[in-house]
Amino acid sequence: MKIALKNLTVSYQRHPAVHHASGEFALGDATAIFGPNGAGKSTLLKAMMGALKPDAGSVELSGLAVRDIAYLPQQSEIDRSLPVSVTDLVATGLWHESGAFGRMGRTGLARVAHALEQVGLTGFAARPISALSSGQFQRVLFARILVQDARLILLDEPFNAVDAKTTFDLLELVRQWKEEGRTVIAVLHDYEQVRAYFPYTLLMGREVIAWGTTETVLTDANLRRAVDRTASWHDKAPVCHTDEEAA
Ligand code: ADP
Ligand code: MG
Protein backbone atom coordinates (compact mmCIF):
# COMPACT_ATOMS: atom_id res chain seq x y z
CA MET A 1 0.00 0.00 0.00
CA LYS A 2 1.15 3.50 -0.75
CA ILE A 3 -0.54 6.89 -0.38
CA ALA A 4 1.45 9.62 -2.07
CA LEU A 5 1.24 12.91 -3.93
CA LYS A 6 3.34 13.17 -7.05
CA ASN A 7 3.87 16.72 -8.19
CA LEU A 8 0.12 17.27 -7.74
CA THR A 9 -1.43 20.45 -9.10
CA VAL A 10 -5.19 21.05 -8.83
CA SER A 11 -6.75 24.24 -10.20
CA TYR A 12 -10.04 26.07 -10.45
CA GLN A 13 -10.38 27.81 -13.83
CA ARG A 14 -6.67 27.15 -14.24
CA HIS A 15 -5.70 28.98 -11.06
CA PRO A 16 -3.84 26.43 -8.96
CA ALA A 17 -5.20 25.87 -5.44
CA VAL A 18 -2.72 23.05 -4.81
CA HIS A 19 0.57 23.55 -6.52
CA HIS A 20 3.23 20.93 -7.25
CA ALA A 21 2.65 18.96 -4.05
CA SER A 22 4.79 15.89 -3.52
CA GLY A 23 5.26 13.54 -0.61
CA GLU A 24 4.17 10.32 1.01
CA PHE A 25 1.68 9.78 3.83
CA ALA A 26 2.56 7.62 6.82
CA LEU A 27 0.55 4.41 6.54
CA GLY A 28 -1.50 3.14 9.47
CA ASP A 29 -1.03 6.43 11.27
CA ALA A 30 -2.61 9.86 11.55
CA THR A 31 -1.55 12.94 9.58
CA ALA A 32 -3.01 16.39 10.17
CA ILE A 33 -3.34 18.86 7.32
CA PHE A 34 -2.76 22.31 8.72
CA GLY A 35 -2.71 25.75 7.10
CA PRO A 36 -4.60 29.04 6.79
CA ASN A 37 -7.92 29.49 5.02
CA GLY A 38 -7.51 29.19 1.29
CA ALA A 39 -4.34 27.12 1.62
CA GLY A 40 -5.75 24.33 -0.57
CA LYS A 41 -6.50 21.82 2.20
CA SER A 42 -10.03 20.93 1.09
CA THR A 43 -8.93 20.88 -2.53
CA LEU A 44 -6.22 18.39 -1.65
CA LEU A 45 -8.64 16.05 0.13
CA LYS A 46 -11.12 16.24 -2.76
CA ALA A 47 -8.36 15.35 -5.21
CA MET A 48 -7.38 12.42 -2.99
CA MET A 49 -10.90 11.01 -2.88
CA GLY A 50 -11.27 11.45 -6.62
CA ALA A 51 -13.79 14.32 -6.76
CA LEU A 52 -11.36 16.73 -8.42
CA LYS A 53 -9.12 15.90 -11.32
CA PRO A 54 -5.49 16.99 -11.17
CA ASP A 55 -4.21 19.40 -13.82
CA ALA A 56 -0.80 17.86 -13.45
CA GLY A 57 0.79 15.16 -11.37
CA SER A 58 -1.23 12.55 -9.53
CA VAL A 59 -2.40 11.03 -6.28
CA GLU A 60 -1.02 7.55 -5.86
CA LEU A 61 -3.31 5.22 -3.91
CA SER A 62 -1.84 1.83 -4.59
CA GLY A 63 -3.41 -1.16 -2.94
CA LEU A 64 -6.61 0.77 -2.17
CA ALA A 65 -9.97 0.42 -3.91
CA VAL A 66 -12.62 3.14 -3.94
CA ARG A 67 -14.51 1.30 -1.21
CA ASP A 68 -11.47 1.51 1.08
CA ILE A 69 -11.64 5.29 1.19
CA ALA A 70 -13.96 7.23 3.50
CA TYR A 71 -14.37 10.97 3.08
CA LEU A 72 -16.05 13.40 5.42
CA PRO A 73 -16.62 16.82 3.82
CA GLN A 74 -16.70 20.13 5.67
CA GLN A 75 -20.07 20.52 7.39
CA SER A 76 -20.93 23.53 5.25
CA GLU A 77 -20.95 21.30 2.17
CA ILE A 78 -23.46 18.79 3.49
CA ASP A 79 -27.18 19.09 2.79
CA ARG A 80 -28.99 18.15 5.97
CA SER A 81 -32.49 18.86 4.68
CA LEU A 82 -32.85 15.39 3.17
CA PRO A 83 -35.70 13.47 4.78
CA VAL A 84 -33.59 10.53 5.95
CA SER A 85 -33.13 8.93 9.34
CA VAL A 86 -29.92 8.40 11.25
CA THR A 87 -30.05 4.69 10.35
CA ASP A 88 -30.54 5.47 6.64
CA LEU A 89 -27.52 7.73 6.59
CA VAL A 90 -25.22 5.40 8.52
CA ALA A 91 -26.34 2.50 6.30
CA THR A 92 -25.00 4.32 3.24
CA GLY A 93 -21.61 3.28 4.61
CA LEU A 94 -22.58 -0.28 3.63
CA TRP A 95 -23.20 0.77 0.04
CA HIS A 96 -20.25 -1.14 -1.34
CA GLU A 97 -21.53 -4.34 0.16
CA SER A 98 -25.26 -4.10 -0.43
CA GLY A 99 -25.35 -2.13 -3.71
CA ALA A 100 -27.09 1.19 -4.13
CA PHE A 101 -30.61 -0.19 -3.86
CA GLY A 102 -29.83 -3.41 -2.10
CA ARG A 103 -31.60 -4.38 1.05
CA MET A 104 -29.71 -4.09 4.27
CA GLY A 105 -29.72 -7.51 5.85
CA ARG A 106 -29.87 -8.36 9.51
CA THR A 107 -26.09 -8.19 9.90
CA GLY A 108 -26.06 -4.79 8.20
CA LEU A 109 -28.62 -3.49 10.66
CA ALA A 110 -26.65 -4.94 13.55
CA ARG A 111 -23.50 -3.19 12.32
CA VAL A 112 -25.34 0.11 12.06
CA ALA A 113 -26.67 -0.32 15.59
CA HIS A 114 -23.21 -1.19 16.89
CA ALA A 115 -21.67 1.84 15.18
CA LEU A 116 -24.31 4.11 16.70
CA GLU A 117 -23.49 2.66 20.08
CA GLN A 118 -19.77 3.33 19.52
CA VAL A 119 -20.43 7.00 18.77
CA GLY A 120 -22.78 7.37 21.73
CA LEU A 121 -26.02 7.61 19.75
CA THR A 122 -27.93 4.59 20.97
CA GLY A 123 -31.61 5.48 20.75
CA PHE A 124 -31.18 7.91 17.87
CA ALA A 125 -31.65 5.37 15.05
CA ALA A 126 -35.04 6.62 13.83
CA ARG A 127 -34.35 10.35 14.30
CA PRO A 128 -34.46 12.47 11.12
CA ILE A 129 -30.97 13.89 10.46
CA SER A 130 -32.44 17.39 10.20
CA ALA A 131 -33.34 17.21 13.90
CA LEU A 132 -29.79 16.65 15.14
CA SER A 133 -27.38 19.17 16.63
CA SER A 134 -24.16 19.64 14.69
CA GLY A 135 -22.30 17.54 17.26
CA GLN A 136 -24.82 14.70 16.97
CA PHE A 137 -24.72 14.93 13.20
CA GLN A 138 -20.94 14.65 13.24
CA ARG A 139 -21.27 11.52 15.41
CA VAL A 140 -23.58 10.06 12.75
CA LEU A 141 -21.02 10.71 10.03
CA PHE A 142 -18.34 9.00 12.12
CA ALA A 143 -20.70 6.04 12.57
CA ARG A 144 -21.00 5.83 8.81
CA ILE A 145 -17.20 5.64 8.54
CA LEU A 146 -17.24 2.88 11.18
CA VAL A 147 -19.62 0.69 9.16
CA GLN A 148 -17.74 1.37 5.95
CA ASP A 149 -14.65 -0.15 7.55
CA ALA A 150 -12.41 2.05 5.38
CA ARG A 151 -8.63 1.78 5.42
CA LEU A 152 -8.05 5.40 4.42
CA ILE A 153 -10.13 7.98 6.28
CA LEU A 154 -10.15 11.59 5.04
CA LEU A 155 -11.73 14.16 7.37
CA ASP A 156 -12.21 17.83 6.46
CA GLU A 157 -12.45 20.00 9.59
CA PRO A 158 -14.37 17.29 11.47
CA PHE A 159 -14.62 19.26 14.71
CA ASN A 160 -15.76 22.65 13.43
CA ALA A 161 -18.91 23.79 15.23
CA VAL A 162 -18.75 20.62 17.32
CA ASP A 163 -18.96 20.75 21.13
CA ALA A 164 -15.97 19.80 23.29
CA LYS A 165 -17.38 16.48 24.55
CA THR A 166 -18.18 15.29 21.04
CA THR A 167 -14.77 16.39 19.82
CA PHE A 168 -13.11 14.41 22.58
CA ASP A 169 -15.20 11.29 21.89
CA LEU A 170 -14.53 11.44 18.15
CA LEU A 171 -10.81 12.03 18.67
CA GLU A 172 -10.79 8.81 20.68
CA LEU A 173 -12.19 7.08 17.57
CA VAL A 174 -9.29 8.52 15.59
CA ARG A 175 -6.97 6.98 18.17
CA GLN A 176 -8.76 3.65 17.77
CA TRP A 177 -8.48 3.82 13.98
CA LYS A 178 -4.73 4.36 14.30
CA GLU A 179 -4.46 1.35 16.60
CA GLU A 180 -6.35 -0.70 14.01
CA GLY A 181 -3.75 0.29 11.41
CA ARG A 182 -6.01 2.58 9.41
CA THR A 183 -4.59 5.71 7.82
CA VAL A 184 -6.29 8.92 8.97
CA ILE A 185 -5.74 12.26 7.23
CA ALA A 186 -7.61 15.19 8.76
CA VAL A 187 -7.77 18.93 8.16
CA LEU A 188 -7.60 20.55 11.59
CA HIS A 189 -7.18 24.03 13.03
CA ASP A 190 -6.53 23.20 16.67
CA TYR A 191 -2.86 22.99 17.51
CA GLU A 192 -3.44 21.00 20.74
CA GLN A 193 -5.60 18.38 18.97
CA VAL A 194 -2.94 17.94 16.34
CA ARG A 195 -0.15 17.56 18.88
CA ALA A 196 -2.12 15.08 20.98
CA TYR A 197 -3.52 12.80 18.27
CA PHE A 198 -1.61 13.36 15.02
CA PRO A 199 2.04 12.26 14.95
CA TYR A 200 2.49 13.69 11.43
CA THR A 201 1.53 17.00 9.90
CA LEU A 202 1.38 18.30 6.35
CA LEU A 203 1.48 22.10 6.40
CA MET A 204 -0.11 23.64 3.30
CA GLY A 205 0.16 27.14 1.84
CA ARG A 206 -0.96 26.32 -1.70
CA GLU A 207 2.30 24.43 -1.85
CA VAL A 208 3.66 21.95 0.63
CA ILE A 209 5.33 24.19 3.22
CA ALA A 210 6.51 21.36 5.46
CA TRP A 211 5.65 17.68 5.92
CA GLY A 212 6.91 15.35 8.60
CA THR A 213 6.61 14.75 12.32
CA THR A 214 4.25 17.25 13.93
CA GLU A 215 6.82 18.85 16.21
CA THR A 216 9.25 19.51 13.36
CA VAL A 217 6.51 20.91 11.09
CA LEU A 218 4.51 23.16 13.40
CA THR A 219 7.18 25.75 14.10
CA ASP A 220 6.51 29.50 14.17
CA ALA A 221 8.70 30.01 11.13
CA ASN A 222 6.84 27.37 9.10
CA LEU A 223 3.43 28.71 10.13
CA ARG A 224 4.45 32.23 9.10
CA ARG A 225 5.64 30.89 5.77
CA ALA A 226 2.31 29.10 5.21
CA VAL A 227 0.40 32.33 5.81
CA ASP A 228 2.73 34.32 3.53
CA ARG A 229 2.58 31.77 0.73
CA THR A 230 -1.22 31.58 0.91
CA ALA A 231 -1.64 35.36 1.01
CA SER A 232 0.72 35.97 -1.88
CA TRP A 233 -1.62 33.99 -4.10
CA HIS A 234 -4.98 35.35 -5.03
CA ASP A 235 -7.66 34.48 -7.53
CA LYS A 236 -5.85 36.50 -10.17
CA ALA A 237 -2.73 34.42 -9.73
CA PRO A 238 -1.26 33.66 -13.10
CA VAL A 239 -2.00 30.30 -14.66
CA CYS A 240 0.80 27.88 -14.07
CA HIS A 241 2.81 27.44 -17.25
CA THR A 242 4.91 24.58 -15.95
CA ASP A 243 1.63 22.66 -15.62
CA GLU A 244 0.72 23.39 -19.20
CA GLU A 245 4.03 21.96 -20.32
CA ALA A 246 3.54 18.91 -18.14
CA ALA A 247 -0.04 18.28 -19.32
P1 ADP B 1 -8.83 25.52 2.42
O1 ADP B 1 -9.63 24.28 2.55
O2 ADP B 1 -7.38 25.35 2.80
O3 ADP B 1 -9.43 26.70 3.13
P2 ADP B 1 -9.64 25.38 -0.37
O4 ADP B 1 -9.01 24.16 -0.90
O5 ADP B 1 -11.08 25.33 -0.03
O6 ADP B 1 -8.76 25.92 0.87
O7 ADP B 1 -9.45 26.56 -1.41
C1 ADP B 1 -8.18 26.90 -1.98
C2 ADP B 1 -8.38 28.03 -2.98
O8 ADP B 1 -9.18 27.59 -4.05
C3 ADP B 1 -9.06 29.27 -2.40
O9 ADP B 1 -8.47 30.41 -2.98
C4 ADP B 1 -10.47 29.13 -2.86
O10 ADP B 1 -11.09 30.38 -3.01
C5 ADP B 1 -10.32 28.43 -4.19
N1 ADP B 1 -11.50 27.58 -4.46
C6 ADP B 1 -11.95 26.56 -3.68
N2 ADP B 1 -13.03 25.98 -4.22
C7 ADP B 1 -13.26 26.64 -5.40
C8 ADP B 1 -14.23 26.50 -6.43
N3 ADP B 1 -15.18 25.55 -6.37
N4 ADP B 1 -14.16 27.35 -7.47
C9 ADP B 1 -13.17 28.30 -7.55
N5 ADP B 1 -12.23 28.47 -6.60
C10 ADP B 1 -12.27 27.67 -5.54
MG1 MG C 1 -11.34 23.86 3.60
GROMACS .gro file of C-alpha atoms and ligand atoms in nm:
model
  275
    1MET     CA    1   0.000   0.000   0.000
    2LYS     CA    2   0.115   0.350  -0.075
    3ILE     CA    3  -0.054   0.689  -0.038
    4ALA     CA    4   0.145   0.962  -0.207
    5LEU     CA    5   0.124   1.291  -0.393
    6LYS     CA    6   0.334   1.317  -0.705
    7ASN     CA    7   0.387   1.672  -0.819
    8LEU     CA    8   0.012   1.727  -0.774
    9THR     CA    9  -0.143   2.045  -0.910
   10VAL     CA   10  -0.519   2.105  -0.883
   11SER     CA   11  -0.675   2.424  -1.020
   12TYR     CA   12  -1.004   2.607  -1.045
   13GLN     CA   13  -1.038   2.781  -1.383
   14ARG     CA   14  -0.667   2.715  -1.424
   15HIS     CA   15  -0.570   2.898  -1.106
   16PRO     CA   16  -0.384   2.643  -0.896
   17ALA     CA   17  -0.520   2.587  -0.544
   18VAL     CA   18  -0.272   2.305  -0.481
   19HIS     CA   19   0.057   2.355  -0.652
   20HIS     CA   20   0.323   2.093  -0.725
   21ALA     CA   21   0.265   1.896  -0.405
   22SER     CA   22   0.479   1.589  -0.352
   23GLY     CA   23   0.526   1.354  -0.061
   24GLU     CA   24   0.417   1.032   0.101
   25PHE     CA   25   0.168   0.978   0.383
   26ALA     CA   26   0.256   0.762   0.682
   27LEU     CA   27   0.055   0.441   0.654
   28GLY     CA   28  -0.150   0.314   0.947
   29ASP     CA   29  -0.103   0.643   1.127
   30ALA     CA   30  -0.261   0.986   1.155
   31THR     CA   31  -0.155   1.294   0.958
   32ALA     CA   32  -0.301   1.639   1.017
   33ILE     CA   33  -0.334   1.886   0.732
   34PHE     CA   34  -0.276   2.231   0.872
   35GLY     CA   35  -0.271   2.575   0.710
   36PRO     CA   36  -0.460   2.904   0.679
   37ASN     CA   37  -0.792   2.949   0.502
   38GLY     CA   38  -0.751   2.919   0.129
   39ALA     CA   39  -0.434   2.712   0.162
   40GLY     CA   40  -0.575   2.433  -0.057
   41LYS     CA   41  -0.650   2.182   0.220
   42SER     CA   42  -1.003   2.093   0.109
   43THR     CA   43  -0.893   2.088  -0.253
   44LEU     CA   44  -0.622   1.839  -0.165
   45LEU     CA   45  -0.864   1.605   0.013
   46LYS     CA   46  -1.112   1.624  -0.276
   47ALA     CA   47  -0.836   1.535  -0.521
   48MET     CA   48  -0.738   1.242  -0.299
   49MET     CA   49  -1.090   1.101  -0.288
   50GLY     CA   50  -1.127   1.145  -0.662
   51ALA     CA   51  -1.379   1.432  -0.676
   52LEU     CA   52  -1.136   1.673  -0.842
   53LYS     CA   53  -0.912   1.590  -1.132
   54PRO     CA   54  -0.549   1.699  -1.117
   55ASP     CA   55  -0.421   1.940  -1.382
   56ALA     CA   56  -0.080   1.786  -1.345
   57GLY     CA   57   0.079   1.516  -1.137
   58SER     CA   58  -0.123   1.255  -0.953
   59VAL     CA   59  -0.240   1.103  -0.628
   60GLU     CA   60  -0.102   0.755  -0.586
   61LEU     CA   61  -0.331   0.522  -0.391
   62SER     CA   62  -0.184   0.183  -0.459
   63GLY     CA   63  -0.341  -0.116  -0.294
   64LEU     CA   64  -0.661   0.077  -0.217
   65ALA     CA   65  -0.997   0.042  -0.391
   66VAL     CA   66  -1.262   0.314  -0.394
   67ARG     CA   67  -1.451   0.130  -0.121
   68ASP     CA   68  -1.147   0.151   0.108
   69ILE     CA   69  -1.164   0.529   0.119
   70ALA     CA   70  -1.396   0.723   0.350
   71TYR     CA   71  -1.437   1.097   0.308
   72LEU     CA   72  -1.605   1.340   0.542
   73PRO     CA   73  -1.662   1.682   0.382
   74GLN     CA   74  -1.670   2.013   0.567
   75GLN     CA   75  -2.007   2.052   0.739
   76SER     CA   76  -2.093   2.353   0.525
   77GLU     CA   77  -2.095   2.130   0.217
   78ILE     CA   78  -2.346   1.879   0.349
   79ASP     CA   79  -2.718   1.909   0.279
   80ARG     CA   80  -2.899   1.815   0.597
   81SER     CA   81  -3.249   1.886   0.468
   82LEU     CA   82  -3.285   1.539   0.317
   83PRO     CA   83  -3.570   1.347   0.478
   84VAL     CA   84  -3.359   1.053   0.595
   85SER     CA   85  -3.313   0.893   0.934
   86VAL     CA   86  -2.992   0.840   1.125
   87THR     CA   87  -3.005   0.469   1.035
   88ASP     CA   88  -3.054   0.547   0.664
   89LEU     CA   89  -2.752   0.773   0.659
   90VAL     CA   90  -2.522   0.540   0.852
   91ALA     CA   91  -2.634   0.250   0.630
   92THR     CA   92  -2.500   0.432   0.324
   93GLY     CA   93  -2.161   0.328   0.461
   94LEU     CA   94  -2.258  -0.028   0.363
   95TRP     CA   95  -2.320   0.077   0.004
   96HIS     CA   96  -2.025  -0.114  -0.134
   97GLU     CA   97  -2.153  -0.434   0.016
   98SER     CA   98  -2.526  -0.410  -0.043
   99GLY     CA   99  -2.535  -0.213  -0.371
  100ALA     CA  100  -2.709   0.119  -0.413
  101PHE     CA  101  -3.061  -0.019  -0.386
  102GLY     CA  102  -2.983  -0.341  -0.210
  103ARG     CA  103  -3.160  -0.438   0.105
  104MET     CA  104  -2.971  -0.409   0.427
  105GLY     CA  105  -2.972  -0.751   0.585
  106ARG     CA  106  -2.987  -0.836   0.951
  107THR     CA  107  -2.609  -0.819   0.990
  108GLY     CA  108  -2.606  -0.479   0.820
  109LEU     CA  109  -2.862  -0.349   1.066
  110ALA     CA  110  -2.665  -0.494   1.355
  111ARG     CA  111  -2.350  -0.319   1.232
  112VAL     CA  112  -2.534   0.011   1.206
  113ALA     CA  113  -2.667  -0.032   1.559
  114HIS     CA  114  -2.321  -0.119   1.689
  115ALA     CA  115  -2.167   0.184   1.518
  116LEU     CA  116  -2.431   0.411   1.670
  117GLU     CA  117  -2.349   0.266   2.008
  118GLN     CA  118  -1.977   0.333   1.952
  119VAL     CA  119  -2.043   0.700   1.877
  120GLY     CA  120  -2.278   0.737   2.173
  121LEU     CA  121  -2.602   0.761   1.975
  122THR     CA  122  -2.793   0.459   2.097
  123GLY     CA  123  -3.161   0.548   2.075
  124PHE     CA  124  -3.118   0.791   1.787
  125ALA     CA  125  -3.165   0.537   1.505
  126ALA     CA  126  -3.504   0.662   1.383
  127ARG     CA  127  -3.435   1.035   1.430
  128PRO     CA  128  -3.446   1.247   1.112
  129ILE     CA  129  -3.097   1.389   1.046
  130SER     CA  130  -3.244   1.739   1.020
  131ALA     CA  131  -3.334   1.721   1.390
  132LEU     CA  132  -2.979   1.665   1.514
  133SER     CA  133  -2.738   1.917   1.663
  134SER     CA  134  -2.416   1.964   1.469
  135GLY     CA  135  -2.230   1.754   1.726
  136GLN     CA  136  -2.482   1.470   1.697
  137PHE     CA  137  -2.472   1.493   1.320
  138GLN     CA  138  -2.094   1.465   1.324
  139ARG     CA  139  -2.127   1.152   1.541
  140VAL     CA  140  -2.358   1.006   1.275
  141LEU     CA  141  -2.102   1.071   1.003
  142PHE     CA  142  -1.834   0.900   1.212
  143ALA     CA  143  -2.070   0.604   1.257
  144ARG     CA  144  -2.100   0.583   0.881
  145ILE     CA  145  -1.720   0.564   0.854
  146LEU     CA  146  -1.724   0.288   1.118
  147VAL     CA  147  -1.962   0.069   0.916
  148GLN     CA  148  -1.774   0.137   0.595
  149ASP     CA  149  -1.465  -0.015   0.755
  150ALA     CA  150  -1.241   0.205   0.538
  151ARG     CA  151  -0.863   0.178   0.542
  152LEU     CA  152  -0.805   0.540   0.442
  153ILE     CA  153  -1.013   0.798   0.628
  154LEU     CA  154  -1.015   1.159   0.504
  155LEU     CA  155  -1.173   1.416   0.737
  156ASP     CA  156  -1.221   1.783   0.646
  157GLU     CA  157  -1.245   2.000   0.959
  158PRO     CA  158  -1.437   1.729   1.147
  159PHE     CA  159  -1.462   1.926   1.471
  160ASN     CA  160  -1.576   2.265   1.343
  161ALA     CA  161  -1.891   2.379   1.523
  162VAL     CA  162  -1.875   2.062   1.732
  163ASP     CA  163  -1.896   2.075   2.113
  164ALA     CA  164  -1.597   1.980   2.329
  165LYS     CA  165  -1.738   1.648   2.455
  166THR     CA  166  -1.818   1.529   2.104
  167THR     CA  167  -1.477   1.639   1.982
  168PHE     CA  168  -1.311   1.441   2.258
  169ASP     CA  169  -1.520   1.129   2.189
  170LEU     CA  170  -1.453   1.144   1.815
  171LEU     CA  171  -1.081   1.203   1.867
  172GLU     CA  172  -1.079   0.881   2.068
  173LEU     CA  173  -1.219   0.708   1.757
  174VAL     CA  174  -0.929   0.852   1.559
  175ARG     CA  175  -0.697   0.698   1.817
  176GLN     CA  176  -0.876   0.365   1.777
  177TRP     CA  177  -0.848   0.382   1.398
  178LYS     CA  178  -0.473   0.436   1.430
  179GLU     CA  179  -0.446   0.135   1.660
  180GLU     CA  180  -0.635  -0.070   1.401
  181GLY     CA  181  -0.375   0.029   1.141
  182ARG     CA  182  -0.601   0.258   0.941
  183THR     CA  183  -0.459   0.571   0.782
  184VAL     CA  184  -0.629   0.892   0.897
  185ILE     CA  185  -0.574   1.226   0.723
  186ALA     CA  186  -0.761   1.519   0.876
  187VAL     CA  187  -0.777   1.893   0.816
  188LEU     CA  188  -0.760   2.055   1.159
  189HIS     CA  189  -0.718   2.403   1.303
  190ASP     CA  190  -0.653   2.320   1.667
  191TYR     CA  191  -0.286   2.299   1.751
  192GLU     CA  192  -0.344   2.100   2.074
  193GLN     CA  193  -0.560   1.838   1.897
  194VAL     CA  194  -0.294   1.794   1.634
  195ARG     CA  195  -0.015   1.756   1.888
  196ALA     CA  196  -0.212   1.508   2.098
  197TYR     CA  197  -0.352   1.280   1.827
  198PHE     CA  198  -0.161   1.336   1.502
  199PRO     CA  199   0.204   1.226   1.495
  200TYR     CA  200   0.249   1.369   1.143
  201THR     CA  201   0.153   1.700   0.990
  202LEU     CA  202   0.138   1.830   0.635
  203LEU     CA  203   0.148   2.210   0.640
  204MET     CA  204  -0.011   2.364   0.330
  205GLY     CA  205   0.016   2.714   0.184
  206ARG     CA  206  -0.096   2.632  -0.170
  207GLU     CA  207   0.230   2.443  -0.185
  208VAL     CA  208   0.366   2.195   0.063
  209ILE     CA  209   0.533   2.419   0.322
  210ALA     CA  210   0.651   2.136   0.546
  211TRP     CA  211   0.565   1.768   0.592
  212GLY     CA  212   0.691   1.535   0.860
  213THR     CA  213   0.661   1.475   1.232
  214THR     CA  214   0.425   1.725   1.393
  215GLU     CA  215   0.682   1.885   1.621
  216THR     CA  216   0.925   1.951   1.336
  217VAL     CA  217   0.651   2.091   1.109
  218LEU     CA  218   0.451   2.316   1.340
  219THR     CA  219   0.718   2.575   1.410
  220ASP     CA  220   0.651   2.950   1.417
  221ALA     CA  221   0.870   3.001   1.113
  222ASN     CA  222   0.684   2.737   0.910
  223LEU     CA  223   0.343   2.871   1.013
  224ARG     CA  224   0.445   3.223   0.910
  225ARG     CA  225   0.564   3.089   0.577
  226ALA     CA  226   0.231   2.910   0.521
  227VAL     CA  227   0.040   3.233   0.581
  228ASP     CA  228   0.273   3.432   0.353
  229ARG     CA  229   0.258   3.177   0.073
  230THR     CA  230  -0.122   3.158   0.091
  231ALA     CA  231  -0.164   3.536   0.101
  232SER     CA  232   0.072   3.597  -0.188
  233TRP     CA  233  -0.162   3.399  -0.410
  234HIS     CA  234  -0.498   3.535  -0.503
  235ASP     CA  235  -0.766   3.448  -0.753
  236LYS     CA  236  -0.585   3.650  -1.017
  237ALA     CA  237  -0.273   3.442  -0.973
  238PRO     CA  238  -0.126   3.366  -1.310
  239VAL     CA  239  -0.200   3.030  -1.466
  240CYS     CA  240   0.080   2.788  -1.407
  241HIS     CA  241   0.281   2.744  -1.725
  242THR     CA  242   0.491   2.458  -1.595
  243ASP     CA  243   0.163   2.266  -1.562
  244GLU     CA  244   0.072   2.339  -1.920
  245GLU     CA  245   0.403   2.196  -2.032
  246ALA     CA  246   0.354   1.891  -1.814
  247ALA     CA  247  -0.004   1.828  -1.932
  248ADP     P1  248  -0.883   2.552   0.242
  248ADP     O1  249  -0.963   2.428   0.255
  248ADP     O2  250  -0.738   2.535   0.280
  248ADP     O3  251  -0.943   2.670   0.313
  248ADP     P2  252  -0.964   2.538  -0.037
  248ADP     O4  253  -0.901   2.416  -0.090
  248ADP     O5  254  -1.108   2.533  -0.003
  248ADP     O6  255  -0.876   2.592   0.087
  248ADP     O7  256  -0.945   2.656  -0.141
  248ADP     C1  257  -0.818   2.690  -0.198
  248ADP     C2  258  -0.838   2.803  -0.298
  248ADP     O8  259  -0.918   2.759  -0.405
  248ADP     C3  260  -0.906   2.927  -0.240
  248ADP     O9  261  -0.847   3.041  -0.298
  248ADP     C4  262  -1.047   2.913  -0.286
  248ADP    O10  263  -1.109   3.038  -0.301
  248ADP     C5  264  -1.032   2.843  -0.419
  248ADP     N1  265  -1.150   2.758  -0.446
  248ADP     C6  266  -1.195   2.656  -0.368
  248ADP     N2  267  -1.303   2.598  -0.422
  248ADP     C7  268  -1.326   2.664  -0.540
  248ADP     C8  269  -1.423   2.650  -0.643
  248ADP     N3  270  -1.518   2.555  -0.637
  248ADP     N4  271  -1.416   2.735  -0.747
  248ADP     C9  272  -1.317   2.830  -0.755
  248ADP     N5  273  -1.223   2.847  -0.660
  248ADP    C10  274  -1.227   2.767  -0.554
  249MG      MG  275  -1.134   2.386   0.360
   0.00000   0.00000   0.00000
